[in-house]
XYZ file of N, CA and C in Angstrom:
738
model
N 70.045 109.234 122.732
C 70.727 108.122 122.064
C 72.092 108.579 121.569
N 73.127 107.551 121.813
C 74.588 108.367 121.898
C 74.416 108.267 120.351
N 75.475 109.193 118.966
C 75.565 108.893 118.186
C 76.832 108.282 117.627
N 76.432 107.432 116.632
C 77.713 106.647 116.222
C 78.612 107.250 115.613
N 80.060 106.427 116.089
C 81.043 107.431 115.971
C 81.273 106.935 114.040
N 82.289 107.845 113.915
C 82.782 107.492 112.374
C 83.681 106.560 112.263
N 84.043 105.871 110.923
C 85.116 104.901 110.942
C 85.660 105.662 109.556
N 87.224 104.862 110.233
C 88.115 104.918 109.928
C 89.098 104.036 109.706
N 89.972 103.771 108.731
C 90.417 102.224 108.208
C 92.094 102.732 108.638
N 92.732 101.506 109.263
C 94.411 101.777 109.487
C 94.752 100.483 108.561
N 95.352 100.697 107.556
C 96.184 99.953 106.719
C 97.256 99.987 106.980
N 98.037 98.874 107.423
C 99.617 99.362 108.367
C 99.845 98.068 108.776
N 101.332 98.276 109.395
C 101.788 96.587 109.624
C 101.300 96.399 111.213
N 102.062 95.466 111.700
C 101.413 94.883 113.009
C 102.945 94.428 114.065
N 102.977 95.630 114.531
C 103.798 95.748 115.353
C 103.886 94.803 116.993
N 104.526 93.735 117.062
C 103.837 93.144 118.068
C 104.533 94.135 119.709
N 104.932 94.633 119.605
C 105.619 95.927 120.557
C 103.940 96.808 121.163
N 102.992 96.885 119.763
C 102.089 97.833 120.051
C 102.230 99.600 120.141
N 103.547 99.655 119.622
C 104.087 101.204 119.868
C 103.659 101.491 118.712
N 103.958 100.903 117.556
C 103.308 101.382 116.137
C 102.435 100.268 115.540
N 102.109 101.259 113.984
C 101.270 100.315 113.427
C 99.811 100.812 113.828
N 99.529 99.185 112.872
C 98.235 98.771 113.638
C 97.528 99.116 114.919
N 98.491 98.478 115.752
C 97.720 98.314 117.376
C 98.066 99.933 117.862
N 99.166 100.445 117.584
C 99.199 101.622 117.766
C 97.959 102.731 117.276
N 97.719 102.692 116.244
C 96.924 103.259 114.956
C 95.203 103.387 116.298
N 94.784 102.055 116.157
C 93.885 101.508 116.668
C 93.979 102.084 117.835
N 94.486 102.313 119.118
C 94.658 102.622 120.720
C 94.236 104.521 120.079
N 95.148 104.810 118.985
C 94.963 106.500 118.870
C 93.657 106.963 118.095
N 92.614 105.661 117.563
C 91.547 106.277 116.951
C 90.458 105.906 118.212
N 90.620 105.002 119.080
C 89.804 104.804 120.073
C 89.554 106.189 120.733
N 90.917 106.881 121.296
C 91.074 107.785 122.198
C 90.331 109.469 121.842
N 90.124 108.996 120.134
C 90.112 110.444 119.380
C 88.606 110.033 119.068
N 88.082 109.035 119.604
C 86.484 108.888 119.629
C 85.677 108.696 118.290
N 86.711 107.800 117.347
C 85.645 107.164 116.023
C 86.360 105.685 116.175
N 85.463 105.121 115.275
C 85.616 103.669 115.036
C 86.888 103.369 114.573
N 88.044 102.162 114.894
C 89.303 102.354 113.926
C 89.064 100.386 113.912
N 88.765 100.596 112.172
C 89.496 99.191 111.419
C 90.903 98.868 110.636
N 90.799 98.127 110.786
C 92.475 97.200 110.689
C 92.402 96.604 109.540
N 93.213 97.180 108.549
C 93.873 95.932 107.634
C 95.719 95.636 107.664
N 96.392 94.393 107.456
C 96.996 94.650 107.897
C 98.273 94.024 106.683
N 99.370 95.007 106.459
C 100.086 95.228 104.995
C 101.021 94.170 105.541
N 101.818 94.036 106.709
C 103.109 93.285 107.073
C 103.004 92.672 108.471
N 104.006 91.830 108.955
C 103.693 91.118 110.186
C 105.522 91.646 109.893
N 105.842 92.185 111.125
C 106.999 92.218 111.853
C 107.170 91.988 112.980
N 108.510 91.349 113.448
C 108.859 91.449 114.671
C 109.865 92.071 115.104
N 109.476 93.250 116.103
C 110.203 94.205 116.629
C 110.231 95.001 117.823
N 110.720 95.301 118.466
C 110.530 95.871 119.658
C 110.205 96.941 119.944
N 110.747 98.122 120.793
C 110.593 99.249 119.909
C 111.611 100.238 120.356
N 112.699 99.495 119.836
C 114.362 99.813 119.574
C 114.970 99.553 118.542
N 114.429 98.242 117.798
C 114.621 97.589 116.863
C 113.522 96.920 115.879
N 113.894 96.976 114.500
C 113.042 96.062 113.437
C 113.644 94.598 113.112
N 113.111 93.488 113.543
C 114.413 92.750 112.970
C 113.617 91.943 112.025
N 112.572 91.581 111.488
C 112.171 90.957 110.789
C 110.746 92.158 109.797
N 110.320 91.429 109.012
C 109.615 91.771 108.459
C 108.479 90.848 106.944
N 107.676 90.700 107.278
C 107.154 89.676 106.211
C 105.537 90.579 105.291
N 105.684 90.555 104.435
C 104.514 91.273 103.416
C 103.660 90.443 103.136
N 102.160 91.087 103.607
C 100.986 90.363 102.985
C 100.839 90.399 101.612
N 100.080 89.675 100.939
C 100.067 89.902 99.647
C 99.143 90.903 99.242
N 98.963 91.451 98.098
C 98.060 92.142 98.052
C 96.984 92.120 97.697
N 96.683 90.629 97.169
C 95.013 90.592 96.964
C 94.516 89.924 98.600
N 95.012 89.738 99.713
C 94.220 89.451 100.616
C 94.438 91.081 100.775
N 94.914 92.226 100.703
C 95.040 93.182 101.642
C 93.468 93.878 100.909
N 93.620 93.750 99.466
C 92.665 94.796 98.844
C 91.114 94.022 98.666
N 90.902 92.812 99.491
C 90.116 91.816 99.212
C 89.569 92.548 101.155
N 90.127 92.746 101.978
C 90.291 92.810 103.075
C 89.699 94.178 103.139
N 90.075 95.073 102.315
C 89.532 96.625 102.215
C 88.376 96.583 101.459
N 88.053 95.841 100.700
C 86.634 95.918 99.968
C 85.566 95.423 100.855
N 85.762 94.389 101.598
C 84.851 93.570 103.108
C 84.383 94.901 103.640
N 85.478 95.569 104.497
C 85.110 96.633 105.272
C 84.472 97.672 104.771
N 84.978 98.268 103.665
C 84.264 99.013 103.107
C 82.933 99.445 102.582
N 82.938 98.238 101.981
C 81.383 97.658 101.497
C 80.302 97.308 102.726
N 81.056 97.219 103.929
C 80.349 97.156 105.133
C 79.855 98.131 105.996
N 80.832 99.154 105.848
C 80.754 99.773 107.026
C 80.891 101.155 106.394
N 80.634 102.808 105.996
C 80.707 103.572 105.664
C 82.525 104.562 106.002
N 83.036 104.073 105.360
C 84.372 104.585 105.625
C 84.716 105.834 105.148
N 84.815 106.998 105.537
C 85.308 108.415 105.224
C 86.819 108.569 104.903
N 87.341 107.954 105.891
C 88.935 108.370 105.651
C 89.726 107.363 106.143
N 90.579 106.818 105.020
C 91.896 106.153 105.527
C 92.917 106.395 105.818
N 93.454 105.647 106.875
C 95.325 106.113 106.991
C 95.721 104.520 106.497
N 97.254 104.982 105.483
C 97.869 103.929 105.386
C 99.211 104.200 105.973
N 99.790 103.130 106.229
C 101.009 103.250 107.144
C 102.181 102.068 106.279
N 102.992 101.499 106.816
C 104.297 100.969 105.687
C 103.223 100.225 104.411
N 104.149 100.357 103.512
C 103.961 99.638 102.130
C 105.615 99.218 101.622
N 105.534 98.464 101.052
C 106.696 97.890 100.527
C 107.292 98.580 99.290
N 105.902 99.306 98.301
C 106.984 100.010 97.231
C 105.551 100.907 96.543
N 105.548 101.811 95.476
C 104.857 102.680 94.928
C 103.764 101.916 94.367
N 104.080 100.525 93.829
C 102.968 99.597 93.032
C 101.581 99.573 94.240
N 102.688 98.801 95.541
C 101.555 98.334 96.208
C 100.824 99.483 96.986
N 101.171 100.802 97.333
C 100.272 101.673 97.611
C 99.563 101.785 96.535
N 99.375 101.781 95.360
C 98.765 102.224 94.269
C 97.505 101.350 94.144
N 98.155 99.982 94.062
C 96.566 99.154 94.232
C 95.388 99.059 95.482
N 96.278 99.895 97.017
C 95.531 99.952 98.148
C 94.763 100.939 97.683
N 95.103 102.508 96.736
C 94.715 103.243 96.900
C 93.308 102.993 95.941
N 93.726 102.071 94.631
C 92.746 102.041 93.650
C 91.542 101.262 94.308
N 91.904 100.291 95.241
C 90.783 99.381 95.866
C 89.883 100.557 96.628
N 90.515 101.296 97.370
C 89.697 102.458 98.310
C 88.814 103.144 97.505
N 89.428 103.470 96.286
C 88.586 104.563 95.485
C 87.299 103.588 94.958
N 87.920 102.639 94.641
C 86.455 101.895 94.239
C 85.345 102.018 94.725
N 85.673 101.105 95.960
C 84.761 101.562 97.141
C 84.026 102.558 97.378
N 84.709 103.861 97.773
C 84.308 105.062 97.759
C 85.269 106.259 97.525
N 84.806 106.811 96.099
C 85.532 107.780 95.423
C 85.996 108.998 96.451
N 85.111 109.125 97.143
C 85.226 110.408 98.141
C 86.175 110.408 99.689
N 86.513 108.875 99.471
C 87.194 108.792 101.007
C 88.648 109.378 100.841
N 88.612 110.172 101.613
C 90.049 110.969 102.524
C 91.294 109.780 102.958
N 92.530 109.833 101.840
C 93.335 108.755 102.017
C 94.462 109.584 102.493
N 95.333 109.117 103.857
C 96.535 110.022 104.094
C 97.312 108.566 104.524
N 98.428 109.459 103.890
C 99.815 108.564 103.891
C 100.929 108.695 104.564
N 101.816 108.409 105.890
C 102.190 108.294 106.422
C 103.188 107.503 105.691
N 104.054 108.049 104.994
C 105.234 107.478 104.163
C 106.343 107.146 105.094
N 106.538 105.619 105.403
C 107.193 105.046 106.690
C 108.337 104.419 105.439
N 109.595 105.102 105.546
C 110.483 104.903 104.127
C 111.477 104.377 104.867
N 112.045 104.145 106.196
C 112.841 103.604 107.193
C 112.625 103.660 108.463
N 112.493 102.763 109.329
C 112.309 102.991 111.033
C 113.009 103.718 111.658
N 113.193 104.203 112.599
C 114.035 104.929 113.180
C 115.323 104.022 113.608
N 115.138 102.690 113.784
C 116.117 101.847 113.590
C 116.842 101.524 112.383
N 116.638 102.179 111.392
C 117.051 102.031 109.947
C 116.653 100.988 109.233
N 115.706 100.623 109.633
C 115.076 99.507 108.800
C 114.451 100.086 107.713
N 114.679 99.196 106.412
C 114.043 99.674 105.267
C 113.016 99.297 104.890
N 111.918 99.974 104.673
C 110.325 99.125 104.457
C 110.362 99.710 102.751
N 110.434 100.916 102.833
C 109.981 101.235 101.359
C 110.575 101.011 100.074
N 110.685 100.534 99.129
C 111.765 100.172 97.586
C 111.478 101.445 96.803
N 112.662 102.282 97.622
C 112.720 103.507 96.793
C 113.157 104.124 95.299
N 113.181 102.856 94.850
C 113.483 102.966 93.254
C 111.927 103.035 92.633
N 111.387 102.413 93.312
C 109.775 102.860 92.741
C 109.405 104.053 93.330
N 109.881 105.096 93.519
C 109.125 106.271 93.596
C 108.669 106.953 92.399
N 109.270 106.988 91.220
C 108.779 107.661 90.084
C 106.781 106.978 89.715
N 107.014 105.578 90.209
C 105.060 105.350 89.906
C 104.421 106.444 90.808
N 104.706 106.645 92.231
C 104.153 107.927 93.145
C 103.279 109.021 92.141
N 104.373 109.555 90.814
C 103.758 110.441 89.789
C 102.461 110.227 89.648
N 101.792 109.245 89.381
C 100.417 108.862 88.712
C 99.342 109.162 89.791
N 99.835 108.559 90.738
C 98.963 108.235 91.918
C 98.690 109.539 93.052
N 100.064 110.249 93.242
C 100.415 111.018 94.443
C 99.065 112.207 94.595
N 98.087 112.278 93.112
C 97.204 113.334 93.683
C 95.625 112.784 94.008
N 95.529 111.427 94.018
C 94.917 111.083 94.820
C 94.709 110.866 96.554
N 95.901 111.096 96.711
C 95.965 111.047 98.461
C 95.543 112.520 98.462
N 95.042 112.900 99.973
C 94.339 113.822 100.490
C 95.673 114.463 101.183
N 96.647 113.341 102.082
C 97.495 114.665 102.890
C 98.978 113.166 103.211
N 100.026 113.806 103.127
C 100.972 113.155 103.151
C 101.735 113.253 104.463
N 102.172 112.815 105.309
C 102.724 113.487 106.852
C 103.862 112.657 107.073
N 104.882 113.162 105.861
C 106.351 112.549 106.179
C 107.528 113.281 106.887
N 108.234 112.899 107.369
C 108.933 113.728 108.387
C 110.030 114.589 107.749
N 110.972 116.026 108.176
C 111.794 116.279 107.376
C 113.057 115.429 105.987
N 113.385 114.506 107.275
C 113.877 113.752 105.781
C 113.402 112.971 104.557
N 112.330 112.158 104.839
C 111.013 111.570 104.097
C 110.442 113.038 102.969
N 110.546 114.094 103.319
C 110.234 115.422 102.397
C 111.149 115.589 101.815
N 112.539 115.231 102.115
C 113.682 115.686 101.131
C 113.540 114.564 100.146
N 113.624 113.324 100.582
C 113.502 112.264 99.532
C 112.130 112.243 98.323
N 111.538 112.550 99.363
C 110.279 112.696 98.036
C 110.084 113.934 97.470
N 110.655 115.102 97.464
C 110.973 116.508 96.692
C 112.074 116.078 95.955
N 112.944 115.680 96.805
C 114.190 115.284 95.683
C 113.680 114.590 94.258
N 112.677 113.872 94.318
C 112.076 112.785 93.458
C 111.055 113.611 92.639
N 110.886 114.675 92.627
C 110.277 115.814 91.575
C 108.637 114.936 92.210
N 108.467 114.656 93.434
C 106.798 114.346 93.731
C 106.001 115.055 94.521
N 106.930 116.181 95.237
C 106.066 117.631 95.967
C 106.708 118.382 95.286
N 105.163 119.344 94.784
C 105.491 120.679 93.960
C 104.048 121.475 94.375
N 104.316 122.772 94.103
C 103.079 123.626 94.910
C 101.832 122.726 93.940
N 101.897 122.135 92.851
C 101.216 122.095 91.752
C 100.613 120.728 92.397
N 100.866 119.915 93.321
C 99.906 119.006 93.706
C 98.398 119.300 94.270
N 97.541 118.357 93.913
C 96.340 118.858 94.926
C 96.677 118.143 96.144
N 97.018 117.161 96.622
C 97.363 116.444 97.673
C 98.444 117.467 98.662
N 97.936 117.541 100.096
C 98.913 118.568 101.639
C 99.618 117.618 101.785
N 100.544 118.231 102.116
C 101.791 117.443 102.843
C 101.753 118.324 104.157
N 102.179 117.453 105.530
C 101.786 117.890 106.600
C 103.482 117.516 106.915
N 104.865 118.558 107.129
C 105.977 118.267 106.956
C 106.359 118.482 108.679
N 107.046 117.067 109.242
C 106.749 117.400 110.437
C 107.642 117.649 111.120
N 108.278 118.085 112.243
C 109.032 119.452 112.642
C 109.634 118.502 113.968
N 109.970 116.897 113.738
C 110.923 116.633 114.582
C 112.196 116.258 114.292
N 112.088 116.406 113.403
C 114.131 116.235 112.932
C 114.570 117.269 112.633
N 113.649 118.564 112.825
C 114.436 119.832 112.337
C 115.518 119.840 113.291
N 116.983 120.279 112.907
C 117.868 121.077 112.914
C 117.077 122.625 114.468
N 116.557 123.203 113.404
C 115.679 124.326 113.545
C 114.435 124.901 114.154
N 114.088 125.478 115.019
C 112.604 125.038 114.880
C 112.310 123.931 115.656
N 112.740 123.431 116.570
C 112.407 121.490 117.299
C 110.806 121.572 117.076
N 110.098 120.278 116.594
C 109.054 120.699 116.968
C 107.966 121.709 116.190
N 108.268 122.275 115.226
C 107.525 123.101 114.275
C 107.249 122.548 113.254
N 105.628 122.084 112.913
C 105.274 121.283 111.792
C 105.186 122.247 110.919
N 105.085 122.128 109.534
C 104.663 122.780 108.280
C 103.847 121.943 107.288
N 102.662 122.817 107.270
C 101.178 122.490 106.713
C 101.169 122.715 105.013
N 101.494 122.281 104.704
C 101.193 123.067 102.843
C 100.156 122.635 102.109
N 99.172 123.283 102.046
C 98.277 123.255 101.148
C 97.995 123.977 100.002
N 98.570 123.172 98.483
C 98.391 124.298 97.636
C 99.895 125.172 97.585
N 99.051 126.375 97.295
C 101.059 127.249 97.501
C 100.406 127.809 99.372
N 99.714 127.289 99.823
C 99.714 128.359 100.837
C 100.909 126.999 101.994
N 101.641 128.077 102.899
C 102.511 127.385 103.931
C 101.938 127.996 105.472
N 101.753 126.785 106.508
C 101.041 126.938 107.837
C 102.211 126.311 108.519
N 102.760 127.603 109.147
C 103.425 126.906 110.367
C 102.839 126.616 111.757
N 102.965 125.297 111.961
C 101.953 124.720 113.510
C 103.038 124.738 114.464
N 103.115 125.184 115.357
C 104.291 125.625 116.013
C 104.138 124.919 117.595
N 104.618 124.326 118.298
C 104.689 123.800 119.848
C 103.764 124.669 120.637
N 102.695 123.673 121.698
C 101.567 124.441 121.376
C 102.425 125.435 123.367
N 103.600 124.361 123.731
C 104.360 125.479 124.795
C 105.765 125.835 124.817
N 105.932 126.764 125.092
C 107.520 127.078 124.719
C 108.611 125.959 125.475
N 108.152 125.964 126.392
C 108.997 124.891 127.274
C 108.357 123.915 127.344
N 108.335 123.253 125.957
C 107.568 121.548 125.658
C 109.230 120.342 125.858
N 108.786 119.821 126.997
C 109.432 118.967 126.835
C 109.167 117.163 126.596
N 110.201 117.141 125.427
C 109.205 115.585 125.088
C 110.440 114.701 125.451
N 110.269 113.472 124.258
C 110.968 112.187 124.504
C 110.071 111.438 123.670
N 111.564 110.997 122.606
C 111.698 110.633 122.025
C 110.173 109.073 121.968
N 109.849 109.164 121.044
C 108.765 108.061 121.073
C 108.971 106.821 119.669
N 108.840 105.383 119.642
C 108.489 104.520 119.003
C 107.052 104.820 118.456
N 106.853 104.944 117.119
C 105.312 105.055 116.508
C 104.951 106.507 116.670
N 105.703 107.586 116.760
C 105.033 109.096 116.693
C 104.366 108.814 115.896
N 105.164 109.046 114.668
C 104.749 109.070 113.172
C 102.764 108.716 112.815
N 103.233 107.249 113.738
C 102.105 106.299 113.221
C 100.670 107.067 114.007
N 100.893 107.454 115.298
C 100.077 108.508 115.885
C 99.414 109.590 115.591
N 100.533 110.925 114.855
C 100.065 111.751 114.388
C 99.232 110.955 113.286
N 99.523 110.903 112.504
C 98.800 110.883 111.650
C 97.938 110.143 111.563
N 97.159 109.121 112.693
C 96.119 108.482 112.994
C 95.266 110.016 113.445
N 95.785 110.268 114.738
C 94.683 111.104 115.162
C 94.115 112.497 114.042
N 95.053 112.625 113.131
C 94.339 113.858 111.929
C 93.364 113.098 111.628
N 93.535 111.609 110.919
C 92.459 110.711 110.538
C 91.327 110.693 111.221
N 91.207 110.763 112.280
C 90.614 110.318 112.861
C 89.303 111.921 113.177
N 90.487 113.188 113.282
C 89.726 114.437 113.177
C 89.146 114.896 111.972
N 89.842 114.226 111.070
C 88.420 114.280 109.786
C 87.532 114.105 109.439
N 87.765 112.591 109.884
C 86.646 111.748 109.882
C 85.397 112.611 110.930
N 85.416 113.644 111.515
C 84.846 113.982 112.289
C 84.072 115.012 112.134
N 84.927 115.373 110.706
C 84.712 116.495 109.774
C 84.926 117.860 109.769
N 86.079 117.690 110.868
C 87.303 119.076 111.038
C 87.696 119.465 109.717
N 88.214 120.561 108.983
C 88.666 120.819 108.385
C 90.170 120.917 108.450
N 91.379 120.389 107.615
C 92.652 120.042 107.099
C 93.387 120.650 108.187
N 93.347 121.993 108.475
C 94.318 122.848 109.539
C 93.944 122.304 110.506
N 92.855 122.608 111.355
C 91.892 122.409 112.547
C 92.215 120.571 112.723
N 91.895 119.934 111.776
C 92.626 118.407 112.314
C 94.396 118.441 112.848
N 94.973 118.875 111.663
C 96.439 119.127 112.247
C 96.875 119.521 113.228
N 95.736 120.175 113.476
C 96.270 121.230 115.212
C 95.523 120.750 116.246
N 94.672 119.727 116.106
C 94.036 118.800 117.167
C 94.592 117.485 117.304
N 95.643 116.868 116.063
C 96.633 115.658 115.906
C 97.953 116.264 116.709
N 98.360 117.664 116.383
C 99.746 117.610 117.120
C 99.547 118.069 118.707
N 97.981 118.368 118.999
C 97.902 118.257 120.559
C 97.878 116.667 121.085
N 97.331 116.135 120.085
C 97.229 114.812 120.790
C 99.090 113.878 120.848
N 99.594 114.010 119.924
C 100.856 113.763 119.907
C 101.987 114.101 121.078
N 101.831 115.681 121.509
C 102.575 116.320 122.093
C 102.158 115.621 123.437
N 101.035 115.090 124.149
C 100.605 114.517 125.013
C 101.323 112.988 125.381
N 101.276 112.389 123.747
C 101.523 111.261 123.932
C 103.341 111.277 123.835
N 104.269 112.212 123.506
C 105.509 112.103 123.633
C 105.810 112.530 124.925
N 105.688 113.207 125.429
C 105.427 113.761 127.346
C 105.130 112.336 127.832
N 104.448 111.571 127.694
C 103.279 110.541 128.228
C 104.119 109.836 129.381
N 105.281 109.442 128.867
C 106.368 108.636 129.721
C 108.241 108.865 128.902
N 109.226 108.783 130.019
C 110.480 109.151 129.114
C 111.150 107.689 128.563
N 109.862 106.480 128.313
C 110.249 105.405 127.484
C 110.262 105.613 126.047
N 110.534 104.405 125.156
C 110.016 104.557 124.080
C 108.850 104.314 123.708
N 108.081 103.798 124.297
C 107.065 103.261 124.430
C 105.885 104.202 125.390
N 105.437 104.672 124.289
C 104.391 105.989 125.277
C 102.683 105.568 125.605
N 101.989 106.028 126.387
C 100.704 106.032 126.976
C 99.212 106.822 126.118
N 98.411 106.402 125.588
C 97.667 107.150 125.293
C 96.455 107.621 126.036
N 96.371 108.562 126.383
C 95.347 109.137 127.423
C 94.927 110.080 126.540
């Protein structure tokens, strides 16, 4: 008798492109072999070159929407993906904990598109303080780490990893950095001559498929280094923006 896979909740907007988000989220927890549910924070329309619209659910259907599933279905670990400002992650996060104190919440801090679209109201970062050591692992990209260090909200002194990811380096193309605690893990290109291209929804990818290796009950490194194989696959996948998940 096959056994059932685990679930896993994608809180995230709804990309009608399918490169990110939601439908994105969803295609990368299928592939990584657990259950992936949908709640869904924003309805945009965008391609995946461009953001040009954007509309916010409210938040008592979102946290009304996470208590259904939850209460239904045994949820281990969430990924959340855009939020509009520090309040409204805070009440996604308090609804989750309700639910279940023990579930694994990672945040995928989506603070501008690569089109420069602005999702996040970065004047509310100082609420982050209260909240930030309830998340389990944070996987914002080099500049998303400067903004939120700049903001006195990563310090070795968090319990919450930040998984700092190694495609806008300067330096290094390609070299993630793991911090857990004071300890630092460099995850490094798993080939020297990796050649990628550029992708719509990395972001939203990696950090589905860690979700998804937790939920599986990998441990923190060992997910990271089974998310950036699956990534490195899916930026290779095709030289669109719009990549393949196999």
């Amino acid at each position: 008798m096959q056994k059932e896979r685990p679930f896993v909740i994608t809180i995230a907007g709804f990309d009608p492109s399918g490169g990110a988000g939601l439908l994105s989220d969803i295609k990368t927890l299928e592939q990584v072999k657990v259950m992936g549910l949908g709640v869904c924070t924003a309805l945009t329309l965008q391609t995946a070159s461009q953001c040009l619209s954007l509309e916010w659910r409210s938040i008592d259907e979102i946290t009304k929407e996470i208590n259904v599933l939850m209460s239904h279905y045994p949820v281990s670990v969430v990924k959340i993906g855009i939020v509009k400002d520090a309040g409204f992650l805070g009440e996604i996060i308090k609804a989750v904990k309700v639910c279940n104190p023990d579930a694994k919440i990672i945040w995928d801090p989506v603070l501008k598109s690569t089109s420069e679209f602005t999702f996040f109201n970065l004047e509310t970062l100082p609420i982050l303080r209260n909240i930030i050591d309830k998340i389990s692992l944070i996987t914002p990209n080099y500049n998303e780490y400067r903004i939120l260090k700049d903001n006195g909200l990563l310090s070795n002194g968090n319990s919450c990893s930040v998984l700092i990811k190694g495609g806008h380096r300067e330096d290094c193309l390609g070299t993630d950095v793991l911090v857990e605690g004071r300890n630092e893990i460099l995850l490094e290109p798993t080939n020297d001559d990796f050649i990628y291209y550029p992708k719509h929804g990395s972001g939203c990818v990696l950090s589905s498929a860690i979700a998804g290796e937790l939920a599986k009950g990998e441990r923190l490194e060992i997910a990271c280094r089974k998310g950036k194989l699956y990534i490195e696959q899916f930026l290779k996948s095709s030289p669109y923006l719009l990549g393949t998940h196999s």
